[in-house]
Amino acid sequence: MTEVEIIRDRGPRNYSRRKFIKGVIAAGATVSASSYLFRGPGVLTAGQARGGVERLMTLTVNGQQRRVDVLPYETLAMTLRYKLGLTGTKLGCDRAECGACTVHIDGVTHYSCSMLTHQVRGREIRTIEGLESPDGELHPVQQAVMDEGGFQCAFCAPGFIMSMAAFVEDNPGASRAQCAQALSGNLCRCGDYNKILDSAERAVELMDQRA
Amino acid sequence: MAVIRDMIPPCELFQPASIGDALNLLDQYGENSWVLAGGLDSFDWFKDRIKRPEAIVDLGGIEELSGIRADGDGLVIGPMTSLTEVATHPDIVGRFGLLAQAAEHVATPQIRNQGTLGGNLAQDTRCWYYRGGWPCYRAGGNICYASAPKAMNAEHCVFGASRCVAINPSDTAPATIALDAQMVVTNSSGETVYDAEDFFIGPGIDIERMTVMEPGDLLTAIRIPGTWAGADFYFEKIRDRQSWDFSLVTVASAMRTSGGTIQDARISVNGVAPYPMRLDEAERAVIGQAPTDDIGVAAGDIAIRRAQPLRHNAYKLPLMKNLVRRAVRAEV
Ligand SMILES: Cc1cc2nc3c(=O)[nH]c(=O)nc-3n(C[C@H](O)[C@H](O)[C@H](O)COP(=O)(O)OP(=O)(O)OC[C@H]3O[C@@H](n4cnc5c(N)ncnc54)[C@H](O)[C@@H]3O)c2cc1C
Ligand code: SF4
Ligand code: FES
Ligand code: FES
């Protein structure tokens, strides 16, 4: 229960540990990913905010309100993976150089490794976990990737799929070249680009059929 | 050498809602403050523990710093406007397409969605010794690793060196020079307006900074005058990969031609000096001439005349020459 310790040691003003735990449970964030939670002295000795940001915040992730304690200097990828258990978002380089961590903020793609969680307060965050509809129907991009067998090891897949989804949702009838341009901020180490682009083209078709 | 760990070390984060509040914080923390826009030229420094500010001042909550509005026959662009917006805004695309093209050539879609015009203009150099945490001149030390005998300096400068041979990596910077843009810099004692050309500085002026801005200064607006609205523009960025990579050499030009003659011209190049260079002499050589290939070649020759390549970067000379030539010839 590392999480509880963090709260006890550095609880934000006016927030009891009990209230926080309740908040977390209510938001459905009971932690299946407890093995990923932050540990380590670096975090626990963090300086107290002197008038800086309030650490306890509500994030809108995949349509849900999630109450979470966020360090001032924590990246969104860290919060998603290690605090909220949303490990579908991958960390490849942690340096804005690969695209594995791509998520949507208000419908636009961003590298979650290279932004602070506090920069997205009040905005809509969407991760790979939020693509399928509540009844389990796959997003056209997910279906397209299944149809075309789009990836090899697929470590890059969540990032590519998020870039593809943002693009095809806004660009009906896009060409293969336009898809390639839209995916130019994602790298695939297996070099499976042709099949990834086949999937993108298929996703455009599926989107058009749905429209 | 940098020790790479995955967490940014502890520091304070402030999210002021006004320019005044931001300036107060910058004054309070002085050299230990860090202005944060999109953060894409900041987080690496923090993660690598090379720059360790005490207080990060995030400008994201200051509404007046973002957006694009008309100003007479020109535009005023807030520094927090994203590069994607700069690349796609109808007023910029329609009348100052040069800047839109430049923004479109930065890095990747995700970086453009988050990176800001202000951050792009104010970004630090990418010299890998310096970015890797080597204690060179620019980092306050007393050696330049990039000009040492066995240094890897293929991406360094051919003009303007003064102890430091790093280049300015910004794609939008040369476009602001070619458009005669002005930078509004604000601090707690008031506002100063700089011509884009004077905003960027070389190591001869201050080896630790890329622009005139000092701690406590904020870039609060980028003004694009109507002067070059709808002119003939040329932008070309040469890079190793067509995505992500920084420029090796980039040219940005604006010209007005009538009756088959170039009436006025601005030609700016980046990637060759510690600051984006305006090529005044090449400009003078083409004004009053027809935009032919011969004139382009002549302008290119003039442009590279005083270059001083390092061991591994002489390839930049023919690149630069040909880019200038194409910029002139494109007006045919
Ligand atoms: C993988 C990668 C590839 C890149 N490729 C390119 C490329 O091809 N071309 C290119 O031009 N750039 C490139 N960049 C560099 C840069 O990240 C982007 O250009 C981006 O525009 C920087 O903007 P930002 O808002 O994210 O900057 P930030 O990191 O927030 O700011 C950059 C610097 O400017 C200062 N600053 C920002 N705004 C202000 C202000 N209003 N007043 C005073 N100071 C301010 C900050 O303190 C900081 O020092 C790349 C970066 C990465 C990580
Ligand atoms: S070129 Fe400049 S930044 Fe690079 S090592 Fe030399 S002094 Fe440092
Ligand atoms: S992990 Fe974010 S871009 Fe590589
Ligand atoms: S499929 Fe392996 S990295 Fe893309």
Coordinates of C-alpha atoms and ligand atoms in Angstrom, one line a residue:
Chain A
M1 CA 0.0 0.0 0.0
T2 CA 2.6 2.4 -1.1
E3 CA -0.1 4.8 -2.2
V4 CA -1.4 5.3 1.2
E5 CA 2.0 6.0 2.6
I6 CA 2.5 8.7 0.0
I7 CA -0.7 10.4 1.0
R8 CA 0.1 10.2 4.7
D9 CA 3.5 11.7 4.4
R10 CA 2.6 14.4 2.0
G11 CA -1.1 14.9 2.2
P12 CA -2.3 18.0 0.5
R13 CA -3.9 20.6 2.7
N14 CA -7.4 20.0 4.0
Y15 CA -7.5 16.5 2.7
S16 CA -7.6 13.6 5.1
R17 CA -6.2 10.3 4.1
R18 CA -9.6 8.7 4.7
K19 CA -11.3 11.0 2.2
F20 CA -8.7 10.3 -0.4
I21 CA -9.0 6.6 -0.2
K22 CA -12.7 6.9 -0.4
G23 CA -12.4 9.1 -3.5
V24 CA -10.1 6.6 -5.2
I25 CA -12.4 3.7 -4.5
A26 CA -15.4 5.6 -5.7
A27 CA -13.7 6.4 -8.9
G28 CA -13.1 2.8 -9.5
A29 CA -9.3 3.1 -9.3
T30 CA -8.8 0.3 -6.8
V31 CA -5.4 -0.6 -7.9
S32 CA -4.9 -3.7 -10.0
A33 CA -1.6 -2.2 -10.9
S34 CA -0.3 -1.9 -7.4
S35 CA 3.0 -3.4 -8.4
Y36 CA 3.5 -0.3 -10.6
L37 CA 2.9 2.3 -8.0
F38 CA 5.6 4.9 -7.3
R39 CA 8.1 4.0 -4.8
G40 CA 11.4 5.4 -3.9
P41 CA 12.9 8.2 -1.7
G42 CA 13.0 10.7 -4.6
V43 CA 9.2 10.8 -4.6
L44 CA 8.6 10.8 -0.9
T45 CA 11.0 13.6 -0.1
A46 CA 9.4 15.9 -2.6
G47 CA 9.4 19.5 -1.6
Q48 CA 6.1 20.9 -0.2
A49 CA 4.3 23.2 -2.5
R50 CA 4.6 26.8 -1.4
G51 CA 1.6 28.2 -3.2
G52 CA 2.2 25.9 -6.1
V53 CA -0.3 23.6 -7.7
E54 CA -2.7 21.5 -5.5
R55 CA -1.6 17.9 -5.8
L56 CA -5.0 16.3 -5.5
M57 CA -6.9 16.6 -8.7
T58 CA -9.7 15.2 -10.7
L59 CA -8.8 14.0 -14.2
T60 CA -11.3 13.1 -16.9
V61 CA -10.0 9.9 -18.4
N62 CA -12.0 7.9 -20.9
G63 CA -15.2 9.7 -19.8
Q64 CA -14.6 8.9 -16.1
Q65 CA -13.7 11.3 -13.3
R66 CA -10.7 10.0 -11.6
R67 CA -9.5 11.5 -8.3
V68 CA -5.7 11.3 -8.1
D69 CA -2.7 12.6 -6.2
V70 CA -0.2 14.0 -8.7
L71 CA 3.3 15.3 -8.1
P72 CA 3.9 18.7 -9.6
Y73 CA 6.6 17.3 -11.8
E74 CA 4.9 14.1 -12.8
T75 CA 4.3 13.2 -16.5
L76 CA 0.9 12.2 -17.7
A77 CA 2.3 8.8 -18.8
M78 CA 3.4 8.2 -15.2
T79 CA 0.0 9.1 -13.8
L80 CA -1.9 7.0 -16.3
R81 CA 0.3 3.9 -16.0
Y82 CA 1.4 3.9 -12.4
K83 CA -1.4 5.8 -10.6
L84 CA -4.4 4.9 -12.6
G85 CA -3.4 1.4 -13.8
L86 CA -3.9 2.3 -17.4
T87 CA -0.9 0.4 -18.7
G88 CA -2.2 0.3 -22.3
T89 CA -0.3 3.5 -22.8
K90 CA 3.4 2.5 -23.4
L91 CA 6.6 4.2 -22.6
G92 CA 9.2 3.7 -25.2
C93 CA 11.7 6.5 -25.1
D94 CA 10.2 8.9 -22.5
R95 CA 11.7 11.6 -24.7
A96 CA 9.1 12.5 -27.3
E97 CA 11.0 10.4 -29.8
C98 CA 8.9 7.4 -30.5
G99 CA 5.2 7.9 -30.1
A100 CA 4.4 4.8 -28.0
C101 CA 2.8 7.0 -25.3
T102 CA 0.4 8.8 -27.6
V103 CA -2.9 9.8 -26.1
H104 CA -5.7 12.2 -27.0
I105 CA -6.2 15.4 -25.1
D106 CA -9.4 17.0 -26.2
G107 CA -9.3 14.9 -29.3
V108 CA -5.8 15.9 -30.2
T109 CA -2.7 13.6 -30.1
H110 CA 0.0 14.3 -27.5
Y111 CA 3.0 12.4 -26.2
S112 CA 2.0 11.6 -22.6
C113 CA 5.6 11.1 -21.6
S114 CA 6.3 14.7 -22.4
M115 CA 3.7 16.7 -20.7
L116 CA 2.9 17.2 -17.0
T117 CA -0.3 15.8 -15.7
H118 CA -1.0 19.2 -14.2
Q119 CA -1.0 20.7 -17.7
V120 CA -4.1 18.8 -18.6
R121 CA -6.3 19.6 -15.6
G122 CA -9.9 20.0 -16.8
R123 CA -9.4 18.5 -20.2
E124 CA -10.6 15.3 -21.7
I125 CA -8.0 12.5 -21.7
R126 CA -8.5 9.5 -23.9
T127 CA -6.3 6.4 -23.8
I128 CA -6.3 3.2 -25.8
E129 CA -8.5 1.7 -23.0
G130 CA -11.2 4.2 -23.9
L131 CA -11.5 3.5 -27.6
E132 CA -14.0 0.6 -27.6
S133 CA -17.5 1.5 -26.9
P134 CA -19.1 0.6 -23.6
D135 CA -20.9 -2.3 -25.1
G136 CA -17.6 -3.8 -26.2
E137 CA -17.7 -2.9 -29.8
L138 CA -14.3 -2.2 -31.2
H139 CA -13.4 1.2 -32.6
P140 CA -13.0 1.1 -36.4
V141 CA -9.3 1.5 -36.0
Q142 CA -9.1 -1.5 -33.6
Q143 CA -11.2 -3.5 -36.0
A144 CA -9.1 -2.5 -38.9
V145 CA -5.9 -3.6 -37.1
M146 CA -7.5 -6.9 -36.3
D147 CA -8.6 -7.3 -40.0
E148 CA -5.2 -6.5 -41.4
G149 CA -3.0 -8.0 -38.7
G150 CA -1.3 -4.6 -38.5
F151 CA 1.5 -5.2 -36.0
Q152 CA 4.3 -7.6 -35.2
C153 CA 5.4 -7.3 -31.5
A154 CA 2.8 -4.5 -31.2
F155 CA 4.6 -2.5 -28.5
C156 CA 4.1 0.5 -30.7
A157 CA 0.5 -0.4 -31.4
P158 CA -1.4 1.6 -28.8
G159 CA 0.4 4.8 -29.8
F160 CA -0.2 4.2 -33.6
I161 CA -3.8 3.3 -32.9
M162 CA -4.4 6.5 -31.0
S163 CA -2.8 8.6 -33.8
M164 CA -4.9 6.7 -36.3
A165 CA -8.1 7.1 -34.4
A166 CA -7.7 10.9 -34.0
F167 CA -7.0 11.2 -37.6
V168 CA -9.7 9.0 -39.2
E169 CA -12.3 10.5 -36.9
D170 CA -11.6 13.9 -38.4
N171 CA -10.7 13.0 -42.0
P172 CA -13.2 10.9 -43.8
G173 CA -11.9 9.5 -47.1
A174 CA -8.2 10.2 -46.3
S175 CA -5.6 8.8 -48.6
R176 CA -2.8 6.4 -47.7
A177 CA -0.3 9.3 -48.1
Q178 CA -2.4 11.4 -45.7
C179 CA -2.5 8.6 -43.2
A180 CA 1.3 8.2 -43.4
Q181 CA 1.6 11.9 -42.7
A182 CA -0.7 11.6 -39.7
L183 CA 1.3 8.7 -38.4
S184 CA 4.7 10.4 -38.9
G185 CA 5.0 10.9 -35.1
N186 CA 5.0 7.2 -34.4
L187 CA 7.9 4.8 -34.8
C188 CA 7.7 1.0 -35.2
R189 CA 10.9 -0.8 -34.3
C190 CA 9.7 -3.9 -36.1
G191 CA 9.4 -1.8 -39.2
D192 CA 5.9 -3.0 -40.0
Y193 CA 4.9 0.2 -41.7
N194 CA 3.2 -1.2 -44.8
K195 CA 0.8 -3.3 -42.7
I196 CA 0.2 -0.4 -40.4
L197 CA -0.8 1.7 -43.3
D198 CA -3.0 -1.1 -44.7
S199 CA -4.7 -0.9 -41.3
A200 CA -5.1 2.8 -41.5
E201 CA -6.6 2.6 -45.0
R202 CA -9.0 -0.1 -43.8
A203 CA -9.9 2.1 -40.8
V204 CA -10.8 4.9 -43.2
E205 CA -13.2 2.5 -45.0
L206 CA -14.8 1.3 -41.8
M207 CA -15.3 4.8 -40.6
D208 CA -17.0 5.7 -43.9
Q209 CA -19.2 2.7 -43.6
R210 CA -20.2 3.7 -40.1
A211 CA -20.9 7.3 -41.0
Chain B
M1 CA 27.6 13.1 -18.3
A2 CA 23.9 12.8 -17.9
V3 CA 22.5 10.1 -15.7
I4 CA 19.2 9.1 -17.2
R5 CA 16.5 8.3 -14.8
D6 CA 12.8 8.3 -15.5
M7 CA 11.4 10.8 -13.1
I8 CA 11.8 14.6 -13.2
P9 CA 13.4 15.5 -9.8
P10 CA 11.3 17.5 -7.3
C11 CA 10.6 21.1 -8.0
E12 CA 7.7 23.5 -7.6
L13 CA 5.1 24.0 -10.3
F14 CA 3.2 27.3 -10.6
Q15 CA 0.3 27.9 -12.9
P16 CA -0.4 31.6 -12.8
A17 CA -3.4 33.0 -14.6
S18 CA -2.0 36.4 -15.6
I19 CA 1.2 37.8 -17.0
G20 CA 1.6 39.9 -13.9
D21 CA 1.5 36.9 -11.6
A22 CA 3.9 35.0 -13.9
L23 CA 6.4 37.9 -13.8
N24 CA 6.2 38.1 -10.0
L25 CA 7.1 34.4 -9.7
L26 CA 10.0 34.9 -12.2
D27 CA 11.3 37.8 -10.2
Q28 CA 10.9 35.9 -6.9
Y29 CA 12.8 32.8 -8.2
G30 CA 15.2 34.6 -10.5
E31 CA 17.8 32.3 -12.1
N32 CA 16.1 29.3 -10.4
S33 CA 12.9 29.7 -12.3
W34 CA 12.0 28.1 -15.6
V35 CA 9.3 29.3 -18.0
L36 CA 7.3 26.3 -19.3
A37 CA 5.2 26.5 -22.5
G38 CA 4.7 23.2 -24.3
G39 CA 7.7 21.7 -22.5
L40 CA 9.2 19.9 -25.4
D41 CA 12.5 21.7 -25.1
S42 CA 12.3 21.5 -21.3
F43 CA 11.5 18.0 -20.0
D44 CA 14.7 16.4 -21.4
W45 CA 16.8 18.9 -19.4
F46 CA 14.9 18.1 -16.3
K47 CA 14.8 14.3 -16.8
D48 CA 18.5 14.3 -17.5
R49 CA 19.1 16.4 -14.4
I50 CA 21.2 18.9 -16.3
K51 CA 18.9 21.8 -15.6
R52 CA 17.4 21.8 -12.2
P53 CA 15.0 24.7 -11.7
E54 CA 13.5 25.3 -8.3
A55 CA 10.3 26.6 -9.7
I56 CA 8.6 25.9 -13.0
V57 CA 6.2 28.6 -14.2
D58 CA 3.7 27.1 -16.6
L59 CA 2.2 29.7 -18.9
G60 CA -0.7 27.4 -20.0
G61 CA -3.2 29.1 -17.8
I62 CA -2.6 32.7 -19.2
E63 CA -5.3 33.2 -21.7
E64 CA -4.0 36.4 -23.3
L65 CA -0.8 34.5 -24.3
S66 CA -2.5 32.3 -26.9
G67 CA -4.4 32.9 -30.0
I68 CA -4.0 34.8 -33.2
R69 CA -5.7 38.1 -33.9
A70 CA -5.7 40.8 -36.6
D71 CA -3.7 43.9 -36.0
G72 CA -4.2 46.5 -38.8
D73 CA -3.0 44.7 -41.9
G74 CA -0.9 42.3 -39.9
L75 CA -1.3 39.8 -37.1
V76 CA -0.4 39.4 -33.5
I77 CA 0.3 35.8 -32.4
G78 CA 0.4 34.8 -28.8
P79 CA 3.5 32.9 -27.9
M80 CA 1.4 30.0 -26.4
T81 CA -0.3 29.3 -29.7
S82 CA 0.5 25.8 -30.7
L83 CA 2.5 25.1 -33.8
T84 CA -0.4 23.1 -35.3
E85 CA -2.6 26.2 -35.0
V86 CA 0.1 28.4 -36.6
A87 CA 0.4 25.8 -39.4
T88 CA -3.3 25.7 -40.1
H89 CA -4.8 29.1 -39.2
P90 CA -6.5 30.5 -42.3
D91 CA -5.0 34.0 -41.8
I92 CA -1.5 32.6 -41.5
V93 CA -1.9 30.1 -44.3
G94 CA -3.5 32.6 -46.6
R95 CA -1.4 35.7 -46.1
F96 CA 1.8 34.6 -44.3
G97 CA 2.1 31.1 -45.6
L98 CA 5.8 31.1 -45.0
L99 CA 5.3 30.9 -41.2
A100 CA 2.6 28.2 -41.7
Q101 CA 5.0 26.1 -43.7
A102 CA 7.8 26.6 -41.2
A103 CA 5.6 25.5 -38.3
E104 CA 4.4 22.5 -40.4
H105 CA 8.0 21.3 -40.8
V106 CA 8.7 21.1 -37.0
A107 CA 9.2 17.6 -35.6
T108 CA 6.0 15.5 -35.6
P109 CA 2.2 16.0 -35.4
Q110 CA 2.2 15.3 -31.6
I111 CA 5.0 17.8 -31.0
R112 CA 3.3 20.5 -33.1
N113 CA 0.0 19.9 -31.2
Q114 CA 1.8 20.7 -28.0
G115 CA 4.8 22.8 -28.8
T116 CA 4.2 26.5 -29.0
L117 CA 5.5 29.2 -31.3
G118 CA 7.1 31.0 -28.4
G119 CA 8.8 27.8 -27.2
N120 CA 10.0 27.1 -30.7
L121 CA 11.5 30.6 -31.1
A122 CA 13.1 30.6 -27.6
Q123 CA 14.4 27.0 -27.7
D124 CA 18.0 26.2 -26.8
T125 CA 20.5 24.7 -29.1
R126 CA 20.7 20.9 -29.6
C127 CA 24.5 20.5 -29.6
W128 CA 24.8 17.0 -28.2
Y129 CA 27.7 17.7 -26.0
Y130 CA 25.9 20.5 -24.3
R131 CA 22.6 18.6 -24.2
G132 CA 24.4 15.6 -22.8
G133 CA 25.6 17.6 -19.8
W134 CA 29.2 18.2 -20.8
P135 CA 30.6 21.3 -19.0
C136 CA 31.3 23.3 -22.1
Y137 CA 31.5 27.1 -22.6
R138 CA 27.7 27.3 -23.1
A139 CA 27.2 25.4 -19.8
G140 CA 29.5 27.8 -18.0
G141 CA 32.7 25.8 -18.5
N142 CA 35.9 26.7 -20.4
I143 CA 36.1 24.4 -23.4
C144 CA 34.1 23.6 -26.6
Y145 CA 33.9 19.9 -27.1
A146 CA 32.4 20.3 -30.5
S147 CA 35.4 22.1 -32.0
A148 CA 38.0 19.8 -30.4
P149 CA 40.2 17.9 -32.9
K150 CA 38.2 14.7 -32.9
A151 CA 34.8 16.2 -32.3
M152 CA 31.6 15.1 -34.0
N153 CA 30.5 18.4 -35.4
A154 CA 28.5 17.5 -38.6
E155 CA 25.5 19.5 -37.4
H156 CA 27.4 22.5 -36.0
C157 CA 27.8 26.0 -37.5
V158 CA 29.7 27.4 -40.5
F159 CA 29.1 31.0 -39.6
G160 CA 29.1 33.2 -36.4
A161 CA 31.1 31.0 -34.1
S162 CA 32.7 32.6 -31.1
R163 CA 34.1 29.8 -28.9
C164 CA 30.8 28.0 -29.2
V165 CA 29.9 26.5 -32.6
A166 CA 26.4 25.4 -31.9
I167 CA 23.5 26.3 -34.2
N168 CA 20.0 27.6 -33.6
P169 CA 17.6 24.7 -34.3
S170 CA 14.3 26.5 -34.7
D171 CA 12.4 26.1 -37.9
T172 CA 10.1 29.1 -37.4
A173 CA 12.9 31.5 -36.5
P174 CA 14.1 32.2 -40.1
A175 CA 10.5 32.6 -41.2
T176 CA 10.0 35.4 -38.6
I177 CA 13.1 37.2 -39.9
A178 CA 11.9 36.9 -43.5
L179 CA 8.5 38.4 -42.5
D180 CA 10.0 41.3 -40.5
A181 CA 8.3 40.0 -37.4
Q182 CA 8.7 41.7 -34.1
M183 CA 9.0 40.1 -30.7
V184 CA 7.5 41.7 -27.6
V185 CA 9.4 40.9 -24.5
T186 CA 7.9 41.8 -21.1
N187 CA 9.4 41.9 -17.7
S188 CA 8.5 43.6 -14.4
S189 CA 9.9 46.9 -15.6
G190 CA 8.0 47.0 -18.8
E191 CA 7.9 45.9 -22.5
T192 CA 10.6 46.0 -25.1
V193 CA 10.0 45.3 -28.8
Y194 CA 12.7 43.7 -30.8
D195 CA 13.0 43.1 -34.5
A196 CA 13.2 39.3 -35.0
E197 CA 16.7 39.8 -36.4
D198 CA 17.9 41.3 -33.1
F199 CA 15.9 38.9 -30.9
F200 CA 18.3 36.0 -31.7
I201 CA 21.8 36.4 -30.4
G202 CA 25.1 34.6 -30.9
P203 CA 27.7 33.5 -28.5
G204 CA 29.7 36.7 -29.1
I205 CA 27.0 38.6 -27.3
D206 CA 26.2 36.0 -24.6
I207 CA 27.4 32.4 -24.9
E208 CA 24.8 31.0 -22.5
R209 CA 21.7 32.4 -24.2
M210 CA 20.1 32.0 -27.7
T211 CA 17.9 35.1 -27.5
V212 CA 17.9 38.5 -25.8
M213 CA 15.7 37.2 -23.1
E214 CA 17.2 36.9 -19.6
P215 CA 15.7 35.4 -16.4
G216 CA 12.6 37.4 -15.6
D217 CA 11.7 38.1 -19.2
L218 CA 8.7 36.7 -21.0
L219 CA 8.0 36.7 -24.7
T220 CA 4.4 38.0 -24.7
A221 CA 3.6 38.5 -28.4
I222 CA 4.9 37.9 -31.9
R223 CA 3.8 40.6 -34.3
I224 CA 3.7 40.0 -38.0
P225 CA 3.4 43.3 -39.9
G226 CA 1.4 43.4 -43.1
T227 CA 4.5 44.2 -45.1
W228 CA 4.9 40.8 -46.7
A229 CA 1.3 39.6 -46.7
G230 CA 0.6 37.6 -49.8
A231 CA 4.2 37.9 -51.1
D232 CA 6.1 35.1 -52.9
F233 CA 7.4 32.8 -50.3
Y234 CA 9.9 29.9 -50.3
F235 CA 10.6 27.5 -47.4
E236 CA 12.8 24.4 -47.6
K237 CA 14.2 22.4 -44.7
I238 CA 16.8 19.8 -45.3
R239 CA 16.9 17.0 -42.7
D240 CA 18.1 13.4 -42.6
R241 CA 14.6 11.9 -42.0
Q242 CA 11.4 13.5 -43.2
S243 CA 9.9 13.4 -39.8
W244 CA 11.2 14.3 -36.3
D245 CA 14.6 15.5 -37.4
F246 CA 16.0 18.9 -36.8
S247 CA 17.1 20.9 -39.8
L248 CA 20.6 20.6 -41.3
V249 CA 20.0 23.8 -43.3
T250 CA 16.8 25.6 -43.8
V251 CA 15.9 28.6 -46.0
A252 CA 12.9 31.0 -45.6
S253 CA 12.4 33.8 -48.1
A254 CA 9.9 36.4 -49.0
M255 CA 9.9 38.4 -52.2
R256 CA 7.9 40.8 -54.2
T257 CA 8.3 40.7 -58.0
S258 CA 6.7 43.0 -60.6
G259 CA 7.4 43.4 -64.3
G260 CA 9.8 40.4 -64.2
T261 CA 12.0 42.1 -61.6
I262 CA 12.5 41.4 -57.9
Q263 CA 11.4 44.6 -56.1
D264 CA 12.2 43.6 -52.6
A265 CA 13.5 40.5 -50.8
R266 CA 14.2 38.9 -47.5
I267 CA 16.2 35.7 -47.3
S268 CA 17.0 34.0 -44.0
V269 CA 18.8 30.7 -43.3
N270 CA 18.9 28.6 -40.2
G271 CA 21.1 25.6 -39.2
V272 CA 24.3 27.3 -40.2
A273 CA 25.0 29.8 -37.4
P274 CA 24.2 30.1 -33.7
Y275 CA 21.3 32.4 -34.7
P276 CA 19.1 32.4 -37.8
M277 CA 20.9 34.5 -40.3
R278 CA 19.5 37.2 -42.5
L279 CA 21.4 37.2 -45.8
D280 CA 21.5 41.0 -46.5
E281 CA 24.2 40.8 -49.2
A282 CA 22.4 38.1 -51.1
E283 CA 19.2 40.1 -50.9
R284 CA 20.9 43.2 -52.3
A285 CA 22.3 41.1 -55.1
V286 CA 18.8 40.0 -56.3
I287 CA 16.8 43.2 -55.8
G288 CA 16.3 44.8 -59.2
Q289 CA 17.2 41.6 -61.0
A290 CA 15.1 39.0 -62.8
P291 CA 14.6 35.9 -60.7
T292 CA 16.6 33.7 -63.0
D293 CA 18.8 30.7 -62.2
D294 CA 21.9 32.8 -62.9
I295 CA 20.9 35.3 -60.3
G296 CA 20.0 32.5 -57.9
V297 CA 23.5 31.0 -58.3
A298 CA 25.1 34.4 -57.8
A299 CA 23.1 35.0 -54.7
G300 CA 24.0 31.5 -53.4
D301 CA 27.7 32.2 -54.0
I302 CA 27.5 35.4 -52.1
A303 CA 25.6 33.7 -49.3
I304 CA 28.4 31.2 -48.5
R305 CA 31.3 33.6 -49.1
R306 CA 32.6 33.9 -45.6
A307 CA 31.7 30.5 -44.3
Q308 CA 34.2 28.7 -42.0
P309 CA 33.3 25.0 -41.9
L310 CA 34.5 22.7 -39.2
R311 CA 35.9 19.3 -39.8
H312 CA 32.7 17.5 -40.6
N313 CA 30.2 20.1 -41.8
A314 CA 31.5 21.5 -45.1
Y315 CA 28.6 19.7 -46.8
K316 CA 26.4 22.5 -45.5
L317 CA 27.9 25.0 -47.9
P318 CA 26.6 23.5 -51.2
L319 CA 23.3 22.8 -49.4
M320 CA 23.0 26.4 -48.3
K321 CA 24.0 27.7 -51.7
N322 CA 21.5 25.6 -53.5
L323 CA 18.7 26.5 -51.1
V324 CA 19.3 30.2 -51.7
R325 CA 19.4 29.6 -55.4
R326 CA 16.1 27.8 -55.3
A327 CA 14.5 30.5 -53.1
V328 CA 15.4 33.1 -55.8
R329 CA 14.5 30.9 -58.8
A330 CA 11.2 29.9 -57.3
E331 CA 9.8 33.3 -58.1
V332 CA 9.9 32.7 -61.8
Ligands
LIG1 C1 12.0 14.8 -30.5 C2 12.0 16.3 -30.8 C3 12.1 16.8 -32.1 C4 12.1 18.2 -32.3 N1 12.2 18.6 -33.6 C5 12.2 19.9 -33.9 C6 12.3 20.4 -35.2 O1 12.3 19.6 -36.2 N2 12.3 21.7 -35.4 C7 12.2 22.6 -34.4 O2 12.2 23.8 -34.7 N3 12.1 22.2 -33.2 C8 12.1 20.9 -32.9 N4 12.0 20.5 -31.6 C9 12.2 21.4 -30.5 C10 11.0 22.0 -29.7 O3 10.6 21.1 -28.7 C11 9.9 22.4 -30.4 O4 10.3 23.2 -31.4 C12 8.8 23.2 -29.6 O5 8.2 24.2 -30.4 C13 9.3 23.9 -28.4 O6 8.1 24.6 -27.9 P1 7.5 24.3 -26.4 O7 6.4 25.2 -26.3 O8 7.3 22.8 -26.3 O9 8.8 24.7 -25.6 P2 9.2 24.7 -24.1 O10 10.1 23.6 -23.8 O11 8.0 25.0 -23.2 O12 10.1 26.1 -24.1 C14 11.3 26.1 -24.8 C15 12.2 27.2 -24.2 O13 11.6 28.5 -24.4 C16 11.3 29.1 -23.2 N5 10.0 29.8 -23.3 C17 8.9 29.2 -23.9 N6 8.0 30.1 -24.0 C18 8.5 31.3 -23.5 C19 7.9 32.6 -23.3 N7 6.7 32.9 -23.7 N8 8.7 33.6 -22.8 C20 10.0 33.3 -22.4 N9 10.5 32.1 -22.6 C21 9.8 31.1 -23.1 C22 11.3 28.0 -22.1 O14 11.7 28.5 -20.9 C23 12.3 27.1 -22.7 O15 13.6 27.4 -22.3 C24 12.0 19.1 -31.3 C25 11.9 18.6 -30.0 C26 11.9 17.3 -29.7 C27 11.7 16.8 -28.3
SF4_2 S1 29.3 24.0 -29.6 FE1 28.7 25.3 -27.9 S2 27.2 24.1 -26.9 FE2 28.4 22.6 -28.1 S3 30.1 21.9 -26.9 FE3 30.8 23.8 -28.0 S4 30.4 25.4 -26.5 FE4 29.1 23.7 -25.8
FES3 S1 7.5 7.3 -24.8 FE1 6.6 9.2 -25.3 S2 7.3 9.5 -27.4 FE2 8.4 7.7 -26.7
FES4 S1 5.2 -3.9 -34.2 FE1 7.0 -4.1 -33.0 S2 7.5 -2.0 -32.7 FE2 5.9 -1.8 -34.0

